[in-house]
Amino acid sequence: MLRRARCASDSESTAFRYAGRERRLSSSRASSCDGVQRRLLSGVAFAVILALVSTSSGSAQSAPSPRATVTGRVVEAATGQPLSGVAVSVEGFPMASGSDSAGRYQLANVPPGPQVLQARRLGFAVARVPLTVPGSGTLAMDISMAAVALRMTEVHVTADANSRARGELGSASVMTREAIANQGANSLAGVLELVPGVPLQPPGLDQVQQIAMRAVPTSSGAADRLAAFGTLIILDGVPLSNNANLQTTGPRGELVPATSAGGGIDLRRIPAAALERVEVIRGVPSARYGDLTQGAIVVDTRAGIVAPEIVGRYDPRTAEGSITGGRASGRSQTASLTTDLARTQLAPGIRDADVWRASLDMAHRLVVGRGSIDDPLSPGTVFDSRASLYQVYQMEAEQPTVHPGISSSDRSGGARLTERARRGGLADRHIELTASIAREWQNTAKQFPLVRGAEPFTDLLVAGRNTGHFVAGVYPAIVHLEGAPWHSYTRLEGVLPGARFGGDNTLRSGAELRREWNAGPGYQFDLEFPPQVDFNGVNGYDRPRRYDAIPPVATSAGYIDDRFTRTLPHGMSLDVQGGLRAEVFHSGTWWASSARDMVLQPRINVQLSPIPSVRLRAGWGRTAKLPALGDLYPAPQFYDVINVNWYPPNVAERLAVLTTSIRDPTNPGLGFAVGHKAEVGLEVDVGHRGAALSIVAFRDGTTGGVGYDVQSSFLLREHFALRDSSVGTGRQPQYVTPAQSVDTVPIFIDRPSNLQHIVNRGVEWTLAFPEIPQILTRVEVQGAWTVSRLSNDALAFGQAVSDFQLDSMRKRIPYWSGLVERGERALATARIIHHQPALGLVITGTVQYFIRENTVQEGAIDTLAWAGYVTRSGTFVPVPIERRGDAQFKDLRRQRLGLLSVPASPAPDWILSAQLAKAVFTDGRLAFYAFNTLDRLGRPATNSRGSRFFPRTRFGLDCTLPMATLWSGR
């Protein structure tokens, strides 16, 4: 398989030059590549247009074999009375039915195997009923509904073992509103703890929250950062992006702010109170999802007809309140609103620091033509409009008596407008247009006292020689990072269902356009007080930089995805989903420019059911992730070489002369990181009171993740003699030109490159035991064993670079090539659910057991592990391993510093959390939760074991009251 679409004519010359690990392609080759890429894009565009204009009838099509019909009654849980007007659907499939006056519904042509029925009606909690559908015949299944989910016979407070995302065949975890409300989470991050292998955390907004799917931390933390950056979040049909987040000081910065730059979006911005449904596609997503390497999380916020309610949550550190409601206007319109306000104190009683979050989500739906809002498969034209605002503000005030001069704040917010227009019903041929524009505001401020010796420095912003000055002692470094990311997104998609080849076939094709940029004033500080003290007379400090000077990034994509389902003889069934996506990173700022990089991404998932209760699954696919804007356009790097350093006692006599050079670390060859995902799995639906089993083995690999490589070069350093340099004159001496001597100084430029490689492999499992009817209790056990192996091709120099640059007598130093880090974690979570529907009571106990954790760096630390040496002219000289023991290399034989010599492996341990939820005031809800109920603190480090730390016990209350209850005084 080709990693990227690249080409070269045999007659063309291709020149490769190795210098600081730089690769250059000849212009003739690039021209040939552009031609082939344009032809490939034209082919994809033609296929998209062909799919959109195709018809679903024709002589080549054949009727599918008959399937099962699911029928039954929908009744009220408390009284057993039939309910009419209930929308009953099969999750993941575009089929639905409404119940009649007798409460009866009927769904025809339901796919065989484990499925989930969903029932919705205003004023009642959504009911979800797992069932195993046979290959043919009729299956009777009654559904009970209640105003509060706690009073229903079937209550689901976890993700189903055999979950399915809508329109997706890859392995997934699905959390509905029922499970979200019972989780007691403050944000999307807390909801994702229902996914196998995710550690539990206390509710709150304490720190930046990101999700690293199917990856575990390594010693440097790079593996989980790459995984978080490669996990796609789709909110109400529109992908969120953190590509243009520049709230970081770069590889040479010393004040590192705690922001989400360089990883996935901060999940604190999405309150759990606004969520209706979360689908976590852990396996191979369909071709309609791009700009990812790890997986996709599809999030639906609450919209449509929603019974108004007020939710309050409180514990000693976090307080939150939210209001949600939605109503209909006739049969053609609905409008809804959700607002949320939360606060977390970071260290109450210790320091003045807290986090605030405010959010507002508005949704409006308009149905034009045939159909109405009561029909989830309305065949008319449907317009969905969304507007959302959020603000997350973290502040730590200065405490003069405890930590004088230290303060920080991080304010991030955003506004987003989305319009989705669909022509045609979901179950029929239809076309959909999605357009979104999002603008964020980010302001990070940090103040910290720094100590610097009496070193000369210059405030020159351009290359050249300048008279500098001295600033010594303690001074406050104050940094402001002000960003304004923009993200525009457009997608046109057509869906063509039909009966072909003896089965059901759904063809989906579409095209996407994205454009991202940052319009903020950027990285700002007072030049007299730079936030760096490690510059050494050669390496300067990073100067202020405006973000709005960075050009925008434009990408486009086209995709085709087809899903085919067929019933086979002997009760078997086959489900295949395959597609192809072409993603293009354009060389200019608009989509009309040529392709800088492109990745073809084939994906396929296959599912075979030998019997209706068993599913055998396998998937494989390629994905791609665009580099961050800060990696595509890194800040220029300054080098301030000292020519004169005259420092007598009298300030007026001091003289500093420096020459500033600027190097651009931009890598024009930087392109997509490419992921390869593969999985196999088994799912069994026992069919006895909810018993089910799911087990998935996976291997996810990413090549070309962005990291920093070293590009070497050198500068000429001039040494000037002084005239009139007597001490005590009260005036500065003069320096004499030309220079009395010149030497070379090696420099090393940090350059973003596609050099990181990560492989995640492991097993995920979920086992739901049958309910014990005598005590109305069921048990679910889920977990994951994951191993992450991160490697790179970067060069390292130990800790001798500064001395080497300053000491002209040192002619060379050794360098090392590459590093391997490995992280391993086996984690199991058991949930015990006791349900008393007559009392509206659910008690949930959660035990999480850390079976095994291990972190190790696999780099060799012996004195022969170095790869070569670098000279004062910045030239890399590799040395074969068989010659590294020669006498001439005695000065180079040293151990590589900075690596973990002992693996960090904490002892196994566990924590227990509990929650009690009770229906109150007829249709309200009151919950009491206790995170880490037994206050287990972990274990300290020993000579052979690493330390483990658990957060302290957190008790809290969660109350939901429908507004109708408040108004009626019940």
Coordinates of N, CA and C in Angstrom, one line a residue, residues 255-259 346 351-355 393-399 403 405-411 443-449 477-480:
L255 N 8.8 29.0 30.1 CA 7.5 29.1 30.8 C 6.5 28.3 30.0
V256 N 6.1 27.2 30.4 CA 5.2 26.3 29.6 C 3.8 26.4 30.2
P257 N 2.8 27.1 29.5 CA 1.5 27.2 30.1 C 0.7 25.9 29.9
A258 N -0.2 25.7 30.9 CA -1.0 24.5 30.9 C -2.2 24.7 30.0
T259 N -2.1 24.5 28.7 CA -3.2 24.7 27.7 C -3.3 23.4 26.9
L346 N -9.5 24.9 42.8 CA -8.4 24.0 42.5 C -7.8 23.5 43.8
R351 N -4.7 27.8 48.2 CA -4.4 28.9 47.3 C -5.7 29.4 46.6
D352 N -5.6 30.7 46.2 CA -6.7 31.3 45.5 C -6.7 31.0 44.0
A353 N -7.3 29.8 43.6 CA -7.2 29.4 42.2 C -8.5 28.6 41.9
D354 N -9.2 29.0 40.8 CA -10.4 28.2 40.4 C -10.5 28.3 38.9
V355 N -11.5 27.5 38.5 CA -11.9 27.4 37.1 C -13.4 27.6 36.9
Y393 N -12.5 29.6 32.0 CA -11.5 30.6 32.6 C -10.9 30.0 33.8
Q394 N -9.6 29.8 33.7 CA -8.8 29.3 34.9 C -7.9 30.4 35.4
M395 N -7.9 30.7 36.7 CA -7.2 31.8 37.2 C -6.5 31.4 38.5
E396 N -5.3 31.8 38.7 CA -4.5 31.6 39.9 C -3.9 32.9 40.3
A397 N -4.5 33.6 41.3 CA -4.0 34.9 41.7 C -2.7 34.8 42.4
E398 N -2.0 35.9 42.4 CA -0.7 36.0 43.1 C -0.9 36.0 44.6
Q399 N -0.1 35.2 45.4 CA -0.2 35.2 46.8 C 1.2 35.7 47.3
H403 N 3.8 32.7 47.5 CA 4.5 32.6 46.2 C 4.5 34.0 45.6
G405 N 5.1 37.0 43.2 CA 5.5 37.1 41.8 C 5.0 36.0 40.9
I406 N 4.2 35.1 41.4 CA 3.7 34.0 40.6 C 2.2 34.1 40.4
S407 N 1.7 34.1 39.2 CA 0.3 34.2 38.9 C 0.1 33.6 37.5
S408 N -1.1 33.2 37.2 CA -1.4 32.7 35.9 C -2.9 32.8 35.6
S409 N -3.2 32.8 34.3 CA -4.6 32.8 33.9 C -4.7 32.2 32.5
D410 N -5.8 31.6 32.3 CA -6.0 31.0 30.9 C -7.5 31.2 30.6
R411 N -7.8 32.0 29.6 CA -9.2 32.2 29.2 C -9.3 31.7 27.8
N443 N -6.6 33.6 25.6 CA -5.7 34.5 26.2 C -5.1 33.9 27.4
T444 N -3.8 33.5 27.3 CA -3.0 32.9 28.4 C -2.0 33.9 28.9
A445 N -2.0 34.1 30.2 CA -1.1 35.0 30.8 C -0.3 34.2 31.9
K446 N 1.0 34.4 32.0 CA 1.7 33.8 33.1 C 2.8 34.7 33.5
Q447 N 3.0 34.8 34.8 CA 4.0 35.6 35.5 C 4.8 34.7 36.4
F448 N 6.2 34.8 36.3 CA 7.0 34.0 37.1 C 8.3 34.7 37.3
P449 N 8.9 34.7 38.5 CA 10.2 35.4 38.8 C 11.3 34.5 38.2
A477 N 9.1 37.7 34.8 CA 8.8 37.4 33.4 C 7.3 37.3 33.2
I478 N 6.8 38.1 32.3 CA 5.4 38.2 32.1 C 5.1 37.9 30.6
V479 N 4.3 36.9 30.4 CA 4.1 36.4 29.0 C 2.6 36.4 28.7
H480 N 2.2 36.9 27.6 CA 0.8 36.8 27.1 C 0.8 36.1 25.8

